[in-house]
Structures are given as C-alpha cells and as structure tokens.
PDB file of C-alpha atoms in Angstrom:
ATOM      1  CA  MET C   1      20.637   1.464  -1.508  1.00 47.00           C
ATOM      2  CA  PRO C   2      17.216   1.879   0.130  1.00 61.00           C
ATOM      3  CA  LYS C   3      17.263  -1.794   1.143  1.00 61.00           C
ATOM      4  CA  ASN C   4      20.083  -1.206   3.633  1.00 66.00           C
ATOM      5  CA  TYR C   5      18.341   1.892   4.977  1.00 64.00           C
ATOM      6  CA  LEU C   6      15.057   0.028   5.487  1.00 60.00           C
ATOM      7  CA  LYS C   7      16.774  -2.900   7.215  1.00 64.00           C
ATOM      8  CA  LYS C   8      17.526  -0.638  10.190  1.00 65.00           C
ATOM      9  CA  TYR C   9      13.806  -0.195  10.859  1.00 63.00           C
ATOM     10  CA  ILE C  10      12.533  -3.730  10.289  1.00 64.00           C
ATOM     11  CA  PRO C  11      12.041  -5.557  13.591  1.00 63.00           C
ATOM     12  CA  ASP C  12      14.222  -8.480  14.579  1.00 63.00           C
ATOM     13  CA  PRO C  13      12.438 -11.852  14.086  1.00 62.00           C
ATOM     14  CA  GLU C  14      13.407 -12.975  17.575  1.00 64.00           C
ATOM     15  CA  LYS C  15      11.776  -9.921  19.149  1.00 65.00           C
ATOM     16  CA  LEU C  16       8.634 -10.647  17.129  1.00 62.00           C
ATOM     17  CA  ARG C  17       8.428 -14.188  18.493  1.00 64.00           C
ATOM     18  CA  LYS C  18       8.515 -12.811  22.035  1.00 66.00           C
ATOM     19  CA  ASN C  19       5.662 -10.367  21.352  1.00 66.00           C
ATOM     20  CA  LYS C  20       2.542 -11.996  22.813  1.00 64.00           C
ATOM     21  CA  ALA C  21       0.152  -9.670  20.955  1.00 61.00           C
ATOM     22  CA  LEU C  22       1.256 -11.169  17.635  1.00 60.00           C
ATOM     23  CA  ALA C  23       0.541 -14.720  18.818  1.00 61.00           C
ATOM     24  CA  ILE C  24      -3.124 -14.203  17.839  1.00 60.00           C
ATOM     25  CA  LEU C  25      -2.090 -14.278  14.179  1.00 62.00           C
ATOM     26  CA  GLY C  26      -0.531 -17.718  14.492  1.00 62.00           C
ATOM     27  CA  SER C  27       2.865 -18.998  13.398  1.00 61.00           C
ATOM     28  CA  GLN C  28       2.558 -17.751   9.810  1.00 67.00           C
ATOM     29  CA  ILE C  29       3.344 -14.224  10.954  1.00 68.00           C
ATOM     30  CA  TYR C  30       6.945 -15.280  11.696  1.00 65.00           C
ATOM     31  CA  GLU C  31       7.705 -16.464   8.168  1.00 74.00           C
ATOM     32  CA  ALA C  32      10.972 -14.909   7.014  1.00 70.00           C
ATOM     33  CA  ASN C  33       9.674 -13.560   3.681  1.00 73.00           C
ATOM     34  CA  LEU C  34       7.082 -11.455   5.483  1.00 79.00           C
ATOM     35  CA  TRP C  35       9.897  -9.476   7.122  1.00 77.00           C
ATOM     36  CA  HIS C  36      12.731  -9.845   4.605  1.00 77.00           C
ATOM     37  CA  LEU C  37      13.355  -7.358   1.798  1.00 82.00           C
ATOM     38  CA  ASN C  38      13.452  -9.203  -1.506  1.00 86.00           C
ATOM     39  CA  ARG C  39      12.057  -8.382  -4.932  1.00 89.00           C
ATOM     40  CA  ARG C  40       8.865 -10.378  -4.586  1.00 91.00           C
ATOM     41  CA  SER C  41       7.966  -9.405  -1.032  1.00 91.00           C
ATOM     42  CA  VAL C  42       8.650  -5.707  -1.669  1.00 92.00           C
ATOM     43  CA  ALA C  43       6.685  -5.643  -4.952  1.00 94.00           C
ATOM     44  CA  ARG C  44       3.766  -7.404  -3.254  1.00 94.00           C
ATOM     45  CA  ALA C  45       3.975  -4.983  -0.335  1.00 94.00           C
ATOM     46  CA  PHE C  46       3.615  -2.059  -2.750  1.00 96.00           C
ATOM     47  CA  LEU C  47       0.612  -3.730  -4.371  1.00 96.00           C
ATOM     48  CA  ASN C  48      -0.989  -4.432  -0.994  1.00 96.00           C
ATOM     49  CA  GLY C  49      -0.121  -1.215   0.851  1.00 95.00           C
ATOM     50  CA  LEU C  50      -1.036   1.140  -1.963  1.00 96.00           C
ATOM     51  CA  PHE C  51      -4.313  -0.662  -2.606  1.00 96.00           C
ATOM     52  CA  TRP C  52      -5.409  -0.214   1.017  1.00 95.00           C
ATOM     53  CA  ALA C  53      -4.158   3.392   1.038  1.00 95.00           C
ATOM     54  CA  PHE C  54      -6.797   4.260  -1.562  1.00 95.00           C
ATOM     55  CA  ILE C  55      -9.693   2.584   0.271  1.00 93.00           C
ATOM     56  CA  PRO C  56     -11.584   4.965   2.604  1.00 90.00           C
ATOM     57  CA  MET C  57     -12.026   2.878   5.723  1.00 88.00           C
ATOM     58  CA  PRO C  58     -10.807   2.748   9.306  1.00 88.00           C
ATOM     59  CA  PHE C  59      -7.992   0.362  10.227  1.00 88.00           C
ATOM     60  CA  GLN C  60      -6.323   0.371   6.801  1.00 90.00           C
ATOM     61  CA  MET C  61      -3.035  -0.671   8.403  1.00 89.00           C
ATOM     62  CA  LEU C  62      -4.634  -3.732   9.981  1.00 87.00           C
ATOM     63  CA  ALA C  63      -6.174  -4.748   6.652  1.00 91.00           C
ATOM     64  CA  ALA C  64      -2.804  -4.332   4.925  1.00 92.00           C
ATOM     65  CA  ALA C  65      -1.031  -6.367   7.602  1.00 88.00           C
ATOM     66  CA  LEU C  66      -3.573  -9.194   7.494  1.00 88.00           C
ATOM     67  CA  LEU C  67      -3.564  -9.396   3.696  1.00 92.00           C
ATOM     68  CA  SER C  68       0.245  -9.443   3.705  1.00 90.00           C
ATOM     69  CA  ILE C  69       0.205 -12.965   5.136  1.00 89.00           C
ATOM     70  CA  PRO C  70      -1.592 -14.760   2.256  1.00 90.00           C
ATOM     71  CA  LEU C  71       0.079 -12.471  -0.308  1.00 91.00           C
ATOM     72  CA  ARG C  72       3.495 -13.195   1.240  1.00 89.00           C
ATOM     73  CA  ALA C  73       4.252  -9.468   1.150  1.00 92.00           C
ATOM     74  CA  ASN C  74       6.622  -7.562   3.423  1.00 90.00           C
ATOM     75  CA  ILE C  75       4.478  -6.591   6.426  1.00 87.00           C
ATOM     76  CA  PRO C  76       6.285  -3.438   7.642  1.00 87.00           C
ATOM     77  CA  LEU C  77       6.428  -1.981   4.143  1.00 90.00           C
ATOM     78  CA  SER C  78       2.751  -2.789   3.479  1.00 91.00           C
ATOM     79  CA  ILE C  79       1.772  -0.971   6.658  1.00 89.00           C
ATOM     80  CA  ALA C  80       4.030   2.016   5.962  1.00 90.00           C
ATOM     81  CA  LEU C  81       2.683   2.490   2.434  1.00 93.00           C
ATOM     82  CA  VAL C  82      -0.853   2.874   3.747  1.00 93.00           C
ATOM     83  CA  TRP C  83       0.265   6.221   5.197  1.00 92.00           C
ATOM     84  CA  ILE C  84       0.432   7.738   1.718  1.00 92.00           C
ATOM     85  CA  THR C  85      -3.123   8.738   2.481  1.00 91.00           C
ATOM     86  CA  ASN C  86      -2.715  10.716   5.661  1.00 88.00           C
ATOM     87  CA  PRO C  87      -4.901  13.531   7.027  1.00 86.00           C
ATOM     88  CA  ILE C  88      -3.234  15.987   4.636  1.00 90.00           C
ATOM     89  CA  THR C  89      -3.491  13.958   1.405  1.00 88.00           C
ATOM     90  CA  MET C  90      -6.721  12.109   2.166  1.00 87.00           C
ATOM     91  CA  PRO C  91      -9.220  14.738   0.942  1.00 83.00           C
ATOM     92  CA  PHE C  92      -7.460  15.090  -2.411  1.00 88.00           C
ATOM     93  CA  VAL C  93      -7.053  11.346  -2.962  1.00 90.00           C
ATOM     94  CA  PHE C  94     -10.624  10.496  -2.008  1.00 87.00           C
ATOM     95  CA  TYR C  95     -12.048  13.335  -4.110  1.00 86.00           C
ATOM     96  CA  PHE C  96     -10.047  11.987  -7.066  1.00 91.00           C
ATOM     97  CA  ASN C  97     -11.403   8.498  -6.317  1.00 91.00           C
ATOM     98  CA  TYR C  98     -14.931   9.917  -6.264  1.00 89.00           C
ATOM     99  CA  LYS C  99     -14.407  11.557  -9.662  1.00 89.00           C
ATOM    100  CA  VAL C 100     -13.075   8.275 -11.093  1.00 92.00           C
ATOM    101  CA  GLY C 101     -16.093   6.446  -9.668  1.00 92.00           C
ATOM    102  CA  THR C 102     -18.535   8.877 -11.261  1.00 89.00           C
ATOM    103  CA  LEU C 103     -16.807   8.415 -14.622  1.00 91.00           C
ATOM    104  CA  ILE C 104     -16.969   4.627 -14.350  1.00 91.00           C
ATOM    105  CA  LEU C 105     -20.585   4.522 -13.181  1.00 89.00           C
ATOM    106  CA  GLY C 106     -21.717   7.285 -15.507  1.00 86.00           C
ATOM    107  CA  THR C 107     -23.411   9.156 -12.688  1.00 81.00           C
ATOM    108  CA  HIS C 108     -23.393  12.902 -12.359  1.00 71.00           C
ATOM    109  CA  ARG C 109     -21.188  14.512  -9.805  1.00 63.00           C
ATOM    110  CA  THR C 110     -22.568  16.579  -7.010  1.00 61.00           C
ATOM    111  CA  LYS C 111     -22.241  20.163  -8.231  1.00 62.00           C
ATOM    112  CA  GLU C 112     -21.819  21.636  -4.800  1.00 68.00           C
ATOM    113  CA  PHE C 113     -18.843  20.291  -2.936  1.00 63.00           C
ATOM    114  CA  LYS C 114     -17.768  21.376   0.505  1.00 66.00           C
ATOM    115  CA  LEU C 115     -14.753  19.952   2.200  1.00 63.00           C
ATOM    116  CA  SER C 116     -16.299  19.336   5.604  1.00 66.00           C
ATOM    117  CA  VAL C 117     -17.196  16.276   7.615  1.00 69.00           C
ATOM    118  CA  GLU C 118     -20.783  17.457   8.022  1.00 77.00           C
ATOM    119  CA  TRP C 119     -21.311  17.814   4.257  1.00 72.00           C
ATOM    120  CA  ILE C 120     -19.755  14.398   3.554  1.00 70.00           C
ATOM    121  CA  TRP C 121     -21.955  12.656   6.156  1.00 76.00           C
ATOM    122  CA  ASP C 122     -25.005  14.469   4.822  1.00 78.00           C
ATOM    123  CA  LYS C 123     -24.303  13.380   1.222  1.00 76.00           C
ATOM    124  CA  MET C 124     -22.920   9.915   2.004  1.00 78.00           C
ATOM    125  CA  GLU C 125     -25.987   8.080   0.681  1.00 79.00           C
ATOM    126  CA  HIS C 126     -25.372   9.690  -2.717  1.00 78.00           C
ATOM    127  CA  ILE C 127     -21.579   9.554  -2.883  1.00 81.00           C
ATOM    128  CA  TRP C 128     -20.674   6.200  -1.317  1.00 85.00           C
ATOM    129  CA  LEU C 129     -21.023   4.075  -4.471  1.00 89.00           C
ATOM    130  CA  PRO C 130     -18.936   6.309  -6.766  1.00 89.00           C
ATOM    131  CA  LEU C 131     -16.424   6.863  -3.957  1.00 88.00           C
ATOM    132  CA  TYR C 132     -15.856   3.175  -3.254  1.00 91.00           C
ATOM    133  CA  THR C 133     -15.985   2.158  -6.917  1.00 93.00           C
ATOM    134  CA  GLY C 134     -13.363   4.760  -7.762  1.00 93.00           C
ATOM    135  CA  SER C 135     -11.322   3.822  -4.697  1.00 94.00           C
ATOM    136  CA  VAL C 136     -11.178   0.126  -5.582  1.00 96.00           C
ATOM    137  CA  VAL C 137     -10.348   0.813  -9.237  1.00 96.00           C
ATOM    138  CA  THR C 138      -7.741   3.447  -8.400  1.00 96.00           C
ATOM    139  CA  GLY C 139      -6.229   1.291  -5.650  1.00 95.00           C
ATOM    140  CA  LEU C 140      -5.945  -1.709  -7.967  1.00 96.00           C
ATOM    141  CA  MET C 141      -4.443   0.387 -10.760  1.00 97.00           C
ATOM    142  CA  VAL C 142      -1.899   2.168  -8.557  1.00 96.00           C
ATOM    143  CA  GLY C 143      -1.046  -1.101  -6.810  1.00 96.00           C
ATOM    144  CA  ALA C 144      -0.572  -2.980 -10.088  1.00 96.00           C
ATOM    145  CA  ILE C 145       1.533  -0.205 -11.616  1.00 97.00           C
ATOM    146  CA  SER C 146       3.716  -0.064  -8.506  1.00 96.00           C
ATOM    147  CA  TYR C 147       4.069  -3.865  -8.479  1.00 96.00           C
ATOM    148  CA  ILE C 148       5.252  -3.879 -12.108  1.00 96.00           C
ATOM    149  CA  GLY C 149       7.441  -0.813 -11.549  1.00 95.00           C
ATOM    150  CA  ILE C 150       9.174  -2.247  -8.469  1.00 94.00           C
ATOM    151  CA  THR C 151       9.764  -5.571 -10.224  1.00 94.00           C
ATOM    152  CA  ILE C 152      11.322  -3.859 -13.260  1.00 95.00           C
ATOM    153  CA  LEU C 153      13.398  -1.387 -11.231  1.00 93.00           C
ATOM    154  CA  TRP C 154      14.674  -4.124  -8.935  1.00 92.00           C
ATOM    155  CA  ARG C 155      15.657  -6.257 -11.926  1.00 93.00           C
ATOM    156  CA  LEU C 156      17.404  -3.316 -13.624  1.00 93.00           C
ATOM    157  CA  HIS C 157      19.311  -2.593 -10.422  1.00 91.00           C
ATOM    158  CA  VAL C 158      20.482  -6.202 -10.189  1.00 90.00           C
ATOM    159  CA  VAL C 159      21.598  -6.223 -13.834  1.00 92.00           C
ATOM    160  CA  LYS C 160      23.460  -2.945 -13.299  1.00 92.00           C
ATOM    161  CA  ARG C 161      25.261  -4.389 -10.258  1.00 90.00           C
ATOM    162  CA  TRP C 162      26.223  -7.514 -12.239  1.00 92.00           C
ATOM    163  CA  LYS C 163      27.703  -5.363 -15.001  1.00 90.00           C
ATOM    164  CA  GLU C 164      29.621  -3.242 -12.484  1.00 89.00           C
ATOM    165  CA  ARG C 165      30.992  -6.399 -10.859  1.00 88.00           C
ATOM    166  CA  LYS C 166      32.113  -7.776 -14.229  1.00 87.00           C
ATOM    167  CA  GLN C 167      33.866  -4.516 -15.093  1.00 88.00           C
ATOM    168  CA  ARG C 168      35.796  -4.541 -11.801  1.00 83.00           C
ATOM    169  CA  LYS C 169      37.225  -7.992 -12.552  1.00 73.00           C
TER     170      LYS C 169
END
C-alpha cells in the first residue's frame, strides 16, 4: 500500500522537535495528525497541495505548509503535491488556467502567444486577472475533486480489507 511506502519518507516527530528552524511556527507544528497518514489528513493534504500547485506565485511550498496547520492536513504530502507544477509542467498548467480565466471573465484571449519570460512580463498587465482567476478556480476544483476522490478511494480500500479479513476467518 502507498501508505507504508510514504511512511519511510515522513520525518520522525522527535527529530522535528529538535529542529530549531521549525520552532518559529510554534508548538502546533508538532501535532501528530500533521505528520500522520490517515484518511482525513491525506485528503486535506491533496486539497491544500493541489490548490497551491495551481497558483502562480513564489514560495508555493511555504504557503502549502502554513495552510496545512489550520487545515490539519499532512504537511509533507501537502508540500510534495505542490511539485505537480514544476518547470516542465508549469507553462501548460498556467496557460490552461489563463484560458479558464478568460472564459469565466468573458474577456478575449491574447491572439499572439509566445512562451517566453519577456513576452509574459510585457503582457502581465493584461493577463494577470484572467490568469489568477483561472488559477484560483482550477485550483479549487482540482483540490475539491482530489479531496472527494481520496476520501472515497480510502473508504473503498478499508471496506475491501474488511471483506478480505472476514473471508480469511
């Protein structure tokens, strides 16, 4: 099961307590559910991590980690899921977000599109609103779908294991 595989990479709570850099975040950061893999914390981590993955901003991982605390989501998984948008996938995801934003706002798309940093900075005053509108909507939709999907799949897995256990007896 993926849970056992992921457990190998989640830090030990005692090592976290000794890390002085994490002391800035207070004692809430050491809560067990923020590091434990259970249905609720994993589903919330998918909601949180995938939402921030679709938002074009620096320090997405920090935002995901900080929002994990009030959401009571698994912190390592929230941070890892942000990397769905990496330098390879980012242009495609953000262009899709821009297209969604133009549909929602009813604005016309820029006819000429060049995939370069210079062009994006030059056109930023025209594309920022559709880009961020589409990013928020897409992030919320993907996050909500993943939250529901993880909850259902986790429940189905548990039911399947119960049935297998009953059949063995």
